[in-house]
mmCIF file of C-alpha atoms in Angstrom:
data_model
loop_
_atom_site.group_PDB
_atom_site.id
_atom_site.type_symbol
_atom_site.label_atom_id
_atom_site.label_comp_id
_atom_site.label_asym_id
_atom_site.label_seq_id
_atom_site.Cartn_x
_atom_site.Cartn_y
_atom_site.Cartn_z
ATOM 1 C CA MET N 1 -0.218 -0.135 0.201
ATOM 2 C CA ILE N 2 1.146 3.627 -0.846
ATOM 3 C CA SER N 3 -0.222 6.311 1.320
ATOM 4 C CA LEU N 4 0.049 10.142 0.707
ATOM 5 C CA GLU N 5 -0.189 11.557 4.132
ATOM 6 C CA LEU N 6 -2.221 14.696 4.658
ATOM 7 C CA ASP N 7 -0.380 17.873 4.076
ATOM 8 C CA PRO N 8 -0.212 20.167 7.498
ATOM 9 C CA LYS N 9 -2.521 22.570 5.850
ATOM 10 C CA PHE N 10 -5.261 20.099 5.663
ATOM 11 C CA ASN N 11 -7.487 21.489 8.135
ATOM 12 C CA ARG N 12 -7.204 24.936 7.525
ATOM 13 C CA GLU N 13 -10.245 27.163 6.311
ATOM 14 C CA PRO N 14 -10.660 26.851 2.531
ATOM 15 C CA GLU N 15 -8.689 28.877 0.581
ATOM 16 C CA ASP N 16 -8.152 29.848 -3.002
ATOM 17 C CA ARG N 17 -7.469 26.593 -4.307
ATOM 18 C CA TYR N 18 -11.464 25.877 -3.490
ATOM 19 C CA SER N 19 -12.677 29.398 -3.662
ATOM 20 C CA ARG N 20 -14.986 29.177 -7.006
ATOM 21 C CA GLN N 21 -16.609 25.870 -5.294
ATOM 22 C CA VAL N 22 -17.275 27.565 -2.063
ATOM 23 C CA LEU N 23 -18.836 30.330 -4.035
ATOM 24 C CA PHE N 24 -21.450 27.669 -5.280
ATOM 25 C CA ARG N 25 -24.288 28.003 -3.151
ATOM 26 C CA GLY N 26 -24.952 24.273 -2.711
ATOM 27 C CA ILE N 27 -21.512 23.653 -1.243
ATOM 28 C CA GLY N 28 -20.145 26.795 0.673
ATOM 29 C CA ALA N 29 -17.567 27.402 3.469
ATOM 30 C CA GLU N 30 -19.250 24.503 5.425
ATOM 31 C CA GLY N 31 -19.672 22.209 2.497
ATOM 32 C CA GLN N 32 -15.923 22.287 1.630
ATOM 33 C CA ARG N 33 -14.816 21.642 5.403
ATOM 34 C CA ARG N 34 -17.171 18.441 5.022
ATOM 35 C CA LEU N 35 -15.584 17.856 1.948
ATOM 36 C CA SER N 36 -12.099 17.962 3.363
ATOM 37 C CA ALA N 37 -13.461 15.758 6.496
ATOM 38 C CA SER N 38 -14.675 12.809 4.042
ATOM 39 C CA ARG N 39 -13.317 9.537 3.416
ATOM 40 C CA ILE N 40 -14.039 7.672 0.491
ATOM 41 C CA ALA N 41 -13.001 4.583 -1.639
ATOM 42 C CA ILE N 42 -13.206 3.993 -5.376
ATOM 43 C CA VAL N 43 -13.187 0.382 -6.319
ATOM 44 C CA GLY N 44 -11.317 0.243 -9.630
ATOM 45 C CA CYS N 45 -9.271 3.091 -11.170
ATOM 46 C CA GLY N 46 -9.715 2.543 -15.078
ATOM 47 C CA ALA N 47 -11.735 4.525 -17.352
ATOM 48 C CA THR N 48 -14.403 5.785 -14.717
ATOM 49 C CA GLY N 49 -12.568 5.298 -11.708
ATOM 50 C CA SER N 50 -9.958 7.189 -12.823
ATOM 51 C CA ALA N 51 -11.993 10.026 -13.904
ATOM 52 C CA LEU N 52 -13.645 10.007 -10.534
ATOM 53 C CA ALA N 53 -10.650 10.249 -8.720
ATOM 54 C CA SER N 54 -9.347 13.159 -10.584
ATOM 55 C CA LEU N 55 -12.794 15.391 -10.213
ATOM 56 C CA LEU N 56 -13.045 14.382 -6.629
ATOM 57 C CA ALA N 57 -9.355 14.933 -5.613
ATOM 58 C CA ARG N 58 -9.512 18.409 -7.310
ATOM 59 C CA ALA N 59 -12.851 19.441 -5.289
ATOM 60 C CA GLY N 60 -10.996 18.474 -2.098
ATOM 61 C CA VAL N 61 -12.181 15.210 -0.784
ATOM 62 C CA GLY N 62 -10.067 14.610 2.120
ATOM 63 C CA LEU N 63 -9.120 10.831 1.633
ATOM 64 C CA ILE N 64 -9.607 9.061 -1.632
ATOM 65 C CA ARG N 65 -8.940 5.306 -1.169
ATOM 66 C CA ILE N 66 -8.357 3.623 -4.736
ATOM 67 C CA ILE N 67 -8.087 -0.120 -4.939
ATOM 68 C CA ASP N 68 -7.408 -1.682 -8.369
ATOM 69 C CA ARG N 69 -5.643 -4.943 -9.291
ATOM 70 C CA ASP N 70 -4.277 -4.154 -12.983
ATOM 71 C CA TYR N 71 -1.595 -1.892 -14.371
ATOM 72 C CA VAL N 72 -1.434 0.956 -16.973
ATOM 73 C CA GLU N 73 -1.040 0.067 -20.653
ATOM 74 C CA SER N 74 -0.938 2.244 -23.803
ATOM 75 C CA SER N 75 -4.659 1.110 -24.869
ATOM 76 C CA ASN N 76 -5.599 2.752 -21.923
ATOM 77 C CA LEU N 77 -4.478 6.185 -22.255
ATOM 78 C CA GLN N 78 -7.644 7.152 -24.814
ATOM 79 C CA ARG N 79 -9.925 6.889 -21.859
ATOM 80 C CA GLN N 80 -8.098 6.954 -18.476
ATOM 81 C CA SER N 81 -7.621 10.658 -17.811
ATOM 82 C CA LEU N 82 -4.961 10.043 -14.888
ATOM 83 C CA PHE N 83 -2.460 8.083 -16.773
ATOM 84 C CA ASP N 84 0.317 8.979 -19.473
ATOM 85 C CA GLU N 85 2.806 7.253 -21.789
ATOM 86 C CA SER N 86 5.104 6.746 -18.998
ATOM 87 C CA ASP N 87 2.821 4.996 -16.543
ATOM 88 C CA ALA N 88 1.858 2.502 -19.642
ATOM 89 C CA ALA N 89 5.939 2.049 -20.751
ATOM 90 C CA GLU N 90 6.483 0.859 -17.115
ATOM 91 C CA SER N 91 3.560 -0.999 -16.527
ATOM 92 C CA MET N 92 2.642 0.946 -13.362
ATOM 93 C CA PRO N 93 0.045 -0.443 -11.012
ATOM 94 C CA LYS N 94 -3.209 2.109 -12.053
ATOM 95 C CA ALA N 95 -4.014 2.479 -8.279
ATOM 96 C CA ILE N 96 0.000 3.773 -7.508
ATOM 97 C CA ALA N 97 0.286 5.740 -10.749
ATOM 98 C CA ALA N 98 -3.225 7.467 -9.744
ATOM 99 C CA ALA N 99 -2.185 8.396 -6.389
ATOM 100 C CA ARG N 100 1.282 9.955 -7.706
ATOM 101 C CA LYS N 101 -0.763 11.819 -10.390
ATOM 102 C CA ILE N 102 -3.236 13.223 -7.674
ATOM 103 C CA GLY N 103 -0.097 14.149 -5.283
ATOM 104 C CA ALA N 104 1.216 16.203 -8.152
ATOM 105 C CA PHE N 105 -1.919 18.519 -8.390
ATOM 106 C CA ASN N 106 -3.463 18.305 -4.887
ATOM 107 C CA SER N 107 -1.163 17.660 -1.978
ATOM 108 C CA GLN N 108 -3.621 19.003 0.515
ATOM 109 C CA ILE N 109 -5.427 15.749 0.306
ATOM 110 C CA ALA N 110 -4.581 12.233 1.231
ATOM 111 C CA VAL N 111 -4.781 9.104 -1.073
ATOM 112 C CA GLU N 112 -4.266 5.274 -0.188
ATOM 113 C CA SER N 113 -3.248 2.977 -2.995
ATOM 114 C CA GLN N 114 -4.067 -0.640 -2.634
ATOM 115 C CA VAL N 115 -3.030 -3.019 -5.507
ATOM 116 C CA ALA N 116 -5.471 -5.560 -4.867
ATOM 117 C CA ASP N 117 -8.603 -7.750 -6.202
ATOM 118 C CA LEU N 118 -11.439 -6.758 -4.086
ATOM 119 C CA THR N 119 -12.832 -10.333 -2.826
ATOM 120 C CA PRO N 120 -15.146 -11.283 -0.122
ATOM 121 C CA GLU N 121 -12.020 -12.231 1.982
ATOM 122 C CA ASN N 122 -10.627 -8.703 1.674
ATOM 123 C CA ILE N 123 -13.654 -6.493 1.558
ATOM 124 C CA GLU N 124 -13.968 -5.456 4.882
ATOM 125 C CA THR N 125 -10.484 -4.740 5.550
ATOM 126 C CA LEU N 126 -10.082 -2.544 2.215
ATOM 127 C CA LEU N 127 -13.030 -0.462 2.851
ATOM 128 C CA ALA N 128 -12.994 0.047 6.451
ATOM 129 C CA GLY N 129 -13.478 3.548 7.570
ATOM 130 C CA VAL N 130 -15.026 5.274 4.414
ATOM 131 C CA GLN N 131 -18.206 6.983 4.300
ATOM 132 C CA LEU N 132 -18.923 6.362 0.697
ATOM 133 C CA VAL N 133 -17.855 3.871 -2.249
ATOM 134 C CA LEU N 134 -17.382 4.663 -5.865
ATOM 135 C CA ASP N 135 -17.860 1.885 -8.459
ATOM 136 C CA GLY N 136 -14.722 1.971 -11.163
ATOM 137 C CA THR N 137 -15.295 -1.435 -11.709
ATOM 138 C CA ASP N 138 -15.591 -3.757 -15.029
ATOM 139 C CA ASN N 139 -17.985 -6.507 -13.706
ATOM 140 C CA PHE N 140 -21.141 -7.435 -11.899
ATOM 141 C CA GLU N 141 -19.394 -9.706 -9.772
ATOM 142 C CA THR N 142 -17.688 -7.163 -7.950
ATOM 143 C CA ARG N 143 -20.701 -4.827 -7.819
ATOM 144 C CA TYR N 144 -22.821 -7.406 -6.300
ATOM 145 C CA LEU N 145 -19.979 -7.811 -3.810
ATOM 146 C CA LEU N 146 -20.043 -4.085 -3.065
ATOM 147 C CA ASN N 147 -23.589 -4.099 -2.987
ATOM 148 C CA ASP N 148 -23.989 -6.538 -0.384
ATOM 149 C CA PHE N 149 -21.249 -5.057 1.945
ATOM 150 C CA ALA N 150 -22.762 -1.856 1.378
ATOM 151 C CA VAL N 151 -26.316 -2.935 2.505
ATOM 152 C CA LYS N 152 -25.132 -4.723 5.264
ATOM 153 C CA THR N 153 -22.960 -2.183 6.645
ATOM 154 C CA LEU N 154 -25.356 0.809 5.734
ATOM 155 C CA THR N 155 -22.682 2.270 3.288
ATOM 156 C CA PRO N 156 -23.589 4.239 0.591
ATOM 157 C CA TRP N 157 -22.331 3.665 -2.669
ATOM 158 C CA ILE N 158 -22.694 4.598 -6.562
ATOM 159 C CA TYR N 159 -22.896 2.317 -9.240
ATOM 160 C CA THR N 160 -21.173 3.637 -12.709
ATOM 161 C CA ALA N 161 -20.531 1.802 -15.961
ATOM 162 C CA ALA N 162 -19.763 2.806 -19.462
ATOM 163 C CA VAL N 163 -19.129 1.049 -22.444
ATOM 164 C CA GLY N 164 -19.425 1.881 -26.360
ATOM 165 C CA SER N 165 -21.358 5.072 -26.257
ATOM 166 C CA TYR N 166 -23.520 3.940 -23.213
ATOM 167 C CA GLY N 167 -23.416 5.151 -19.567
ATOM 168 C CA VAL N 168 -25.427 4.405 -16.618
ATOM 169 C CA THR N 169 -25.397 5.245 -12.628
ATOM 170 C CA LEU N 170 -27.336 4.638 -9.869
ATOM 171 C CA ASN N 171 -26.990 6.216 -6.363
ATOM 172 C CA VAL N 172 -27.406 3.151 -3.622
ATOM 173 C CA LEU N 173 -28.505 4.479 0.074
ATOM 174 C CA PRO N 174 -29.214 1.514 2.171
ATOM 175 C CA GLY N 175 -32.482 1.521 3.785
ATOM 176 C CA SER N 176 -33.385 4.399 1.870
ATOM 177 C CA THR N 177 -33.240 3.871 -1.828
ATOM 178 C CA ALA N 178 -33.627 0.692 -4.041
ATOM 179 C CA CYS N 179 -30.101 -1.404 -3.974
ATOM 180 C CA LEU N 180 -28.421 -2.940 -7.176
ATOM 181 C CA ALA N 181 -30.350 -6.122 -6.599
ATOM 182 C CA CYS N 182 -33.653 -4.507 -6.230
ATOM 183 C CA ILE N 183 -32.921 -3.368 -10.103
ATOM 184 C CA LEU N 184 -30.864 -6.173 -11.432
ATOM 185 C CA PRO N 185 -31.883 -9.332 -9.365
ATOM 186 C CA HIS N 186 -29.494 -11.523 -11.266
ATOM 187 C CA SER N 187 -26.547 -10.680 -13.395
ATOM 188 C CA PRO N 188 -26.850 -10.491 -17.190
ATOM 189 C CA GLU N 189 -26.504 -13.963 -18.759
ATOM 190 C CA GLY N 190 -24.128 -14.519 -21.737
ATOM 191 C CA ALA N 191 -21.131 -13.101 -23.147
ATOM 192 C CA LEU N 192 -21.179 -9.001 -22.436
ATOM 193 C CA GLU N 193 -20.105 -6.321 -24.339
ATOM 194 C CA THR N 194 -17.157 -5.124 -22.983
ATOM 195 C CA CYS N 195 -14.548 -2.030 -23.534
ATOM 196 C CA GLU N 196 -12.310 -4.445 -25.337
ATOM 197 C CA THR N 197 -14.841 -6.036 -27.954
ATOM 198 C CA ALA N 198 -17.080 -3.197 -28.337
ATOM 199 C CA GLY N 199 -14.830 -0.273 -27.916
ATOM 200 C CA ILE N 200 -15.698 2.846 -25.746
ATOM 201 C CA LEU N 201 -15.833 6.799 -26.092
ATOM 202 C CA ASN N 202 -14.045 8.420 -23.437
ATOM 203 C CA SER N 203 -16.905 11.207 -23.664
ATOM 204 C CA ALA N 204 -19.159 8.757 -22.294
ATOM 205 C CA VAL N 205 -16.870 7.923 -19.612
ATOM 206 C CA ASP N 206 -16.515 11.639 -18.690
ATOM 207 C CA LEU N 207 -20.119 12.009 -18.664
ATOM 208 C CA VAL N 208 -21.176 9.471 -16.354
ATOM 209 C CA ALA N 209 -18.306 9.918 -14.113
ATOM 210 C CA SER N 210 -19.123 13.957 -13.963
ATOM 211 C CA ILE N 211 -23.069 12.752 -12.536
ATOM 212 C CA ALA N 212 -21.520 10.265 -10.113
ATOM 213 C CA ALA N 213 -19.150 12.712 -8.838
ATOM 214 C CA THR N 214 -21.579 15.284 -8.351
ATOM 215 C CA GLU N 215 -23.947 12.974 -6.734
ATOM 216 C CA THR N 216 -21.028 12.008 -4.225
ATOM 217 C CA LEU N 217 -20.400 15.850 -3.771
ATOM 218 C CA LYS N 218 -24.177 16.041 -2.797
ATOM 219 C CA LEU N 219 -23.972 13.375 -0.361
ATOM 220 C CA LEU N 220 -20.620 14.443 1.347
ATOM 221 C CA VAL N 221 -22.054 18.027 1.871
ATOM 222 C CA ARG N 222 -25.469 16.465 3.053
ATOM 223 C CA ALA N 223 -27.541 17.766 0.543
ATOM 224 C CA HIS N 224 -29.824 14.760 0.678
ATOM 225 C CA ASP N 225 -32.852 16.517 -0.768
ATOM 226 C CA ARG N 226 -30.673 17.266 -4.152
ATOM 227 C CA VAL N 227 -29.712 13.186 -4.444
ATOM 228 C CA ARG N 228 -30.982 11.769 -7.439
ATOM 229 C CA ARG N 229 -33.377 8.595 -6.892
ATOM 230 C CA THR N 230 -33.359 6.990 -10.411
ATOM 231 C CA LEU N 231 -31.200 4.414 -12.333
ATOM 232 C CA LEU N 232 -29.932 6.886 -14.667
ATOM 233 C CA SER N 233 -29.043 5.383 -18.472
ATOM 234 C CA PHE N 234 -27.622 7.267 -21.675
ATOM 235 C CA ASP N 235 -26.507 6.851 -25.123
ATOM 236 C CA VAL N 236 -24.389 10.015 -26.278
ATOM 237 C CA TRP N 237 -24.082 8.843 -30.036
ATOM 238 C CA ARG N 238 -27.522 8.019 -30.354
ATOM 239 C CA ASN N 239 -29.016 10.921 -27.933
ATOM 240 C CA GLU N 240 -30.910 8.565 -26.030
ATOM 241 C CA ARG N 241 -31.791 9.037 -21.972
ATOM 242 C CA ALA N 242 -33.815 7.063 -19.594
ATOM 243 C CA GLU N 243 -34.514 6.792 -16.193
ATOM 244 C CA ILE N 244 -35.846 4.132 -13.708
ATOM 245 C CA SER N 245 -37.315 4.732 -10.232
ATOM 246 C CA ALA N 246 -35.268 3.469 -7.551
ATOM 247 C CA ASP N 247 -36.674 5.648 -4.745
ATOM 248 C CA ARG N 248 -37.445 2.633 -2.500
ATOM 249 C CA PRO N 249 -36.163 -0.844 -2.042
ATOM 250 C CA ARG N 250 -38.228 -3.434 -3.891
ATOM 251 C CA LEU N 251 -40.455 -5.790 -1.517
ATOM 252 C CA GLY N 252 -38.502 -9.229 -1.623
ATOM 253 C CA CYS N 253 -35.378 -8.170 -2.893
ATOM 254 C CA ARG N 254 -32.925 -10.899 -1.499
ATOM 255 C CA THR N 255 -30.302 -8.403 -0.672
ATOM 256 C CA CYS N 256 -31.823 -5.343 1.211
ATOM 257 C CA GLY N 257 -35.234 -6.969 1.860
ATOM 258 C CA GLU N 258 -33.997 -10.745 2.908
ATOM 259 C CA ARG N 259 -30.504 -9.943 3.898
ATOM 260 C CA GLN N 260 -29.123 -12.749 2.054
ATOM 261 C CA PHE N 261 -25.497 -11.728 1.292
ATOM 262 C CA VAL N 262 -24.470 -14.644 -1.022
ATOM 263 C CA HIS N 263 -21.619 -12.545 -2.587
ATOM 264 C CA LEU N 264 -20.083 -11.548 0.779
ATOM 265 C CA ALA N 265 -20.302 -15.083 1.442
ATOM 266 C CA GLY N 266 -18.342 -15.925 -1.834
ATOM 267 C CA GLU N 267 -21.550 -17.981 -3.386
ATOM 268 C CA GLY N 268 -22.249 -15.446 -6.391
ATOM 269 C CA ARG N 269 -18.189 -15.712 -7.366
ATOM 270 C CA PRO N 270 -16.941 -18.106 -9.978
ATOM 271 C CA HIS N 271 -14.617 -20.906 -8.219
ATOM 272 C CA ILE N 272 -11.340 -20.475 -9.564
ATOM 273 C CA THR N 273 -8.765 -23.421 -9.598
ATOM 274 C CA LEU N 274 -4.968 -23.916 -10.727
ATOM 275 C CA CYS N 275 -5.468 -26.561 -13.734
ATOM 276 C CA GLY N 276 -2.251 -28.234 -14.788
ATOM 277 C CA ARG N 277 0.902 -26.280 -15.439
ATOM 278 C CA ASN N 278 0.757 -22.775 -15.515
ATOM 279 C CA SER N 279 -2.980 -22.621 -15.853
ATOM 280 C CA VAL N 280 -5.902 -21.101 -14.262
ATOM 281 C CA GLN N 281 -9.652 -22.642 -14.472
ATOM 282 C CA ILE N 282 -12.603 -20.423 -13.892
ATOM 283 C CA HIS N 283 -15.608 -22.687 -13.414
ATOM 284 C CA GLU N 284 -18.321 -20.121 -14.729
ATOM 285 C CA ARG N 285 -21.431 -22.493 -15.738
ATOM 286 C CA HIS N 286 -24.134 -20.071 -15.949
ATOM 287 C CA ARG N 287 -22.914 -17.913 -18.863
ATOM 288 C CA PRO N 288 -23.888 -20.173 -22.213
ATOM 289 C CA ILE N 289 -21.585 -18.500 -25.154
ATOM 290 C CA ASP N 290 -22.392 -18.364 -28.917
ATOM 291 C CA MET N 291 -18.928 -19.415 -30.414
ATOM 292 C CA ALA N 292 -19.661 -17.662 -33.852
ATOM 293 C CA GLU N 293 -20.457 -14.521 -32.403
ATOM 294 C CA MET N 294 -17.639 -14.340 -29.732
ATOM 295 C CA SER N 295 -15.267 -15.616 -32.285
ATOM 296 C CA GLN N 296 -16.123 -12.358 -34.016
ATOM 297 C CA ARG N 297 -15.705 -10.117 -31.240
ATOM 298 C CA LEU N 298 -12.436 -11.611 -30.097
ATOM 299 C CA ARG N 299 -10.861 -11.598 -33.660
ATOM 300 C CA PRO N 300 -9.118 -7.902 -33.489
ATOM 301 C CA HIS N 301 -7.532 -8.689 -30.418
ATOM 302 C CA GLY N 302 -5.592 -12.058 -31.116
ATOM 303 C CA SER N 303 -5.803 -15.120 -32.968
ATOM 304 C CA VAL N 304 -9.313 -17.245 -32.833
ATOM 305 C CA ARG N 305 -10.607 -20.577 -33.592
ATOM 306 C CA HIS N 306 -13.684 -22.379 -32.464
ATOM 307 C CA THR N 307 -15.981 -24.854 -32.883
ATOM 308 C CA ASP N 308 -19.623 -25.229 -31.696
ATOM 309 C CA PHE N 309 -18.134 -26.557 -28.402
ATOM 310 C CA VAL N 310 -14.815 -24.619 -27.508
ATOM 311 C CA LEU N 311 -12.863 -21.762 -28.531
ATOM 312 C CA LYS N 312 -9.366 -21.026 -28.362
ATOM 313 C CA PHE N 313 -8.045 -17.385 -28.076
ATOM 314 C CA TRP N 314 -4.557 -16.133 -28.077
ATOM 315 C CA PRO N 315 -4.108 -12.479 -26.323
ATOM 316 C CA GLY N 316 -0.455 -11.673 -26.073
ATOM 317 C CA PRO N 317 1.309 -13.876 -23.735
ATOM 318 C CA TYR N 318 -1.875 -16.212 -23.026
ATOM 319 C CA GLU N 319 -3.822 -18.838 -24.010
ATOM 320 C CA MET N 320 -7.887 -18.736 -23.665
ATOM 321 C CA THR N 321 -10.064 -21.714 -23.952
ATOM 322 C CA LEU N 322 -13.551 -21.207 -23.705
ATOM 323 C CA PHE N 323 -16.254 -23.542 -23.246
ATOM 324 C CA ALA N 324 -20.114 -23.290 -24.480
ATOM 325 C CA ASP N 325 -21.017 -23.129 -20.889
ATOM 326 C CA GLY N 326 -18.881 -20.070 -20.137
ATOM 327 C CA ARG N 327 -15.896 -22.104 -18.316
ATOM 328 C CA ALA N 328 -12.761 -21.143 -19.027
ATOM 329 C CA ILE N 329 -8.872 -22.235 -18.962
ATOM 330 C CA ILE N 330 -6.480 -19.616 -19.204
ATOM 331 C CA LYS N 331 -2.828 -20.606 -19.705
ATOM 332 C CA GLY N 332 0.162 -18.598 -19.267
ATOM 333 C CA THR N 333 -0.581 -17.636 -15.318
ATOM 334 C CA THR N 334 -0.966 -19.105 -11.691
ATOM 335 C CA ASP N 335 -2.366 -15.848 -10.599
ATOM 336 C CA ALA N 336 -6.103 -15.894 -10.367
ATOM 337 C CA SER N 337 -6.728 -12.229 -10.202
ATOM 338 C CA VAL N 338 -4.619 -12.294 -13.657
ATOM 339 C CA ALA N 339 -7.129 -14.694 -15.099
ATOM 340 C CA ARG N 340 -10.385 -13.109 -13.638
ATOM 341 C CA SER N 341 -9.369 -10.054 -15.110
ATOM 342 C CA LEU N 342 -8.707 -11.497 -18.509
ATOM 343 C CA TYR N 343 -12.118 -13.285 -18.553
ATOM 344 C CA ALA N 344 -13.694 -9.899 -17.525
ATOM 345 C CA ARG N 345 -12.066 -7.930 -20.253
ATOM 346 C CA TYR N 346 -12.771 -10.262 -22.945
ATOM 347 C CA VAL N 347 -15.739 -12.084 -21.766
ATOM 348 C CA GLY N 348 -17.439 -9.828 -19.231
ATOM 349 C CA SER N 349 -18.444 -10.772 -15.875
#
């Protein structure tokens, strides 16, 4: 872990740095003091996560804990605004690169870096002591885990996602609004579009991150009457927008109604085992795969061949064998987090 300690000026009255923000009536001097005393976590520091981290660090949120398992690649730079070419050249862990960039433009806040994969085993430790959790992840497995933790501990969190030209976000205030499981009781089945297969517009990322960052400010300064209580989605290319009410929990929701925290218990997480020499198997059996369609999606990213029953894909130094039920074997690593990341990147999760 890297921790950038608080500057001695941390508790001073808001100064010129935040003067334009203090002038905004919704925040003011008292709101700025509340921001400076706030502690948040951002899980995932890719496209949405890095945009959220930058916006909230510049706004003066006092402590930001960044949790990410991945490293910077050149293909990230089109949309992941905290990183530069030197980070990609050095394969810098995203959480560490983000903390260094933030330290260069705001030394008056604290940033904690955790280079880790959020799991049921470590979530309570990694999210201890924060007031709000922000979703910068790329998979539903982690989002349902966050939702379980948030509901159980009464910790607000904000779901955000972007792919292609589409963005979506939801504020979850446990005990007050609907949770993620109220809106989406089950993870989407089948292969999902990802940034690797469908591409992504940085404008969609920045818009959804800006909306989520604004909701974060509302919650931290206690402007609860201004907090949005809908799931908001939009497509910046098609000029489409939609909202679904999330004003109250859904009767019978397994998570916030029945308080069954299956993801915290590890039941919603695909079982992963070492498989032979230098291989990891992901035992995902609830994701039927159309091999021909998946082959077309993966072709721009490496060599692919398939039958009706199995697909082989070679992304870089790895080999992925994907079965029709969603199970996969990744050769070239014994690191479960690397295998999980590759699966989420190319198949979805």
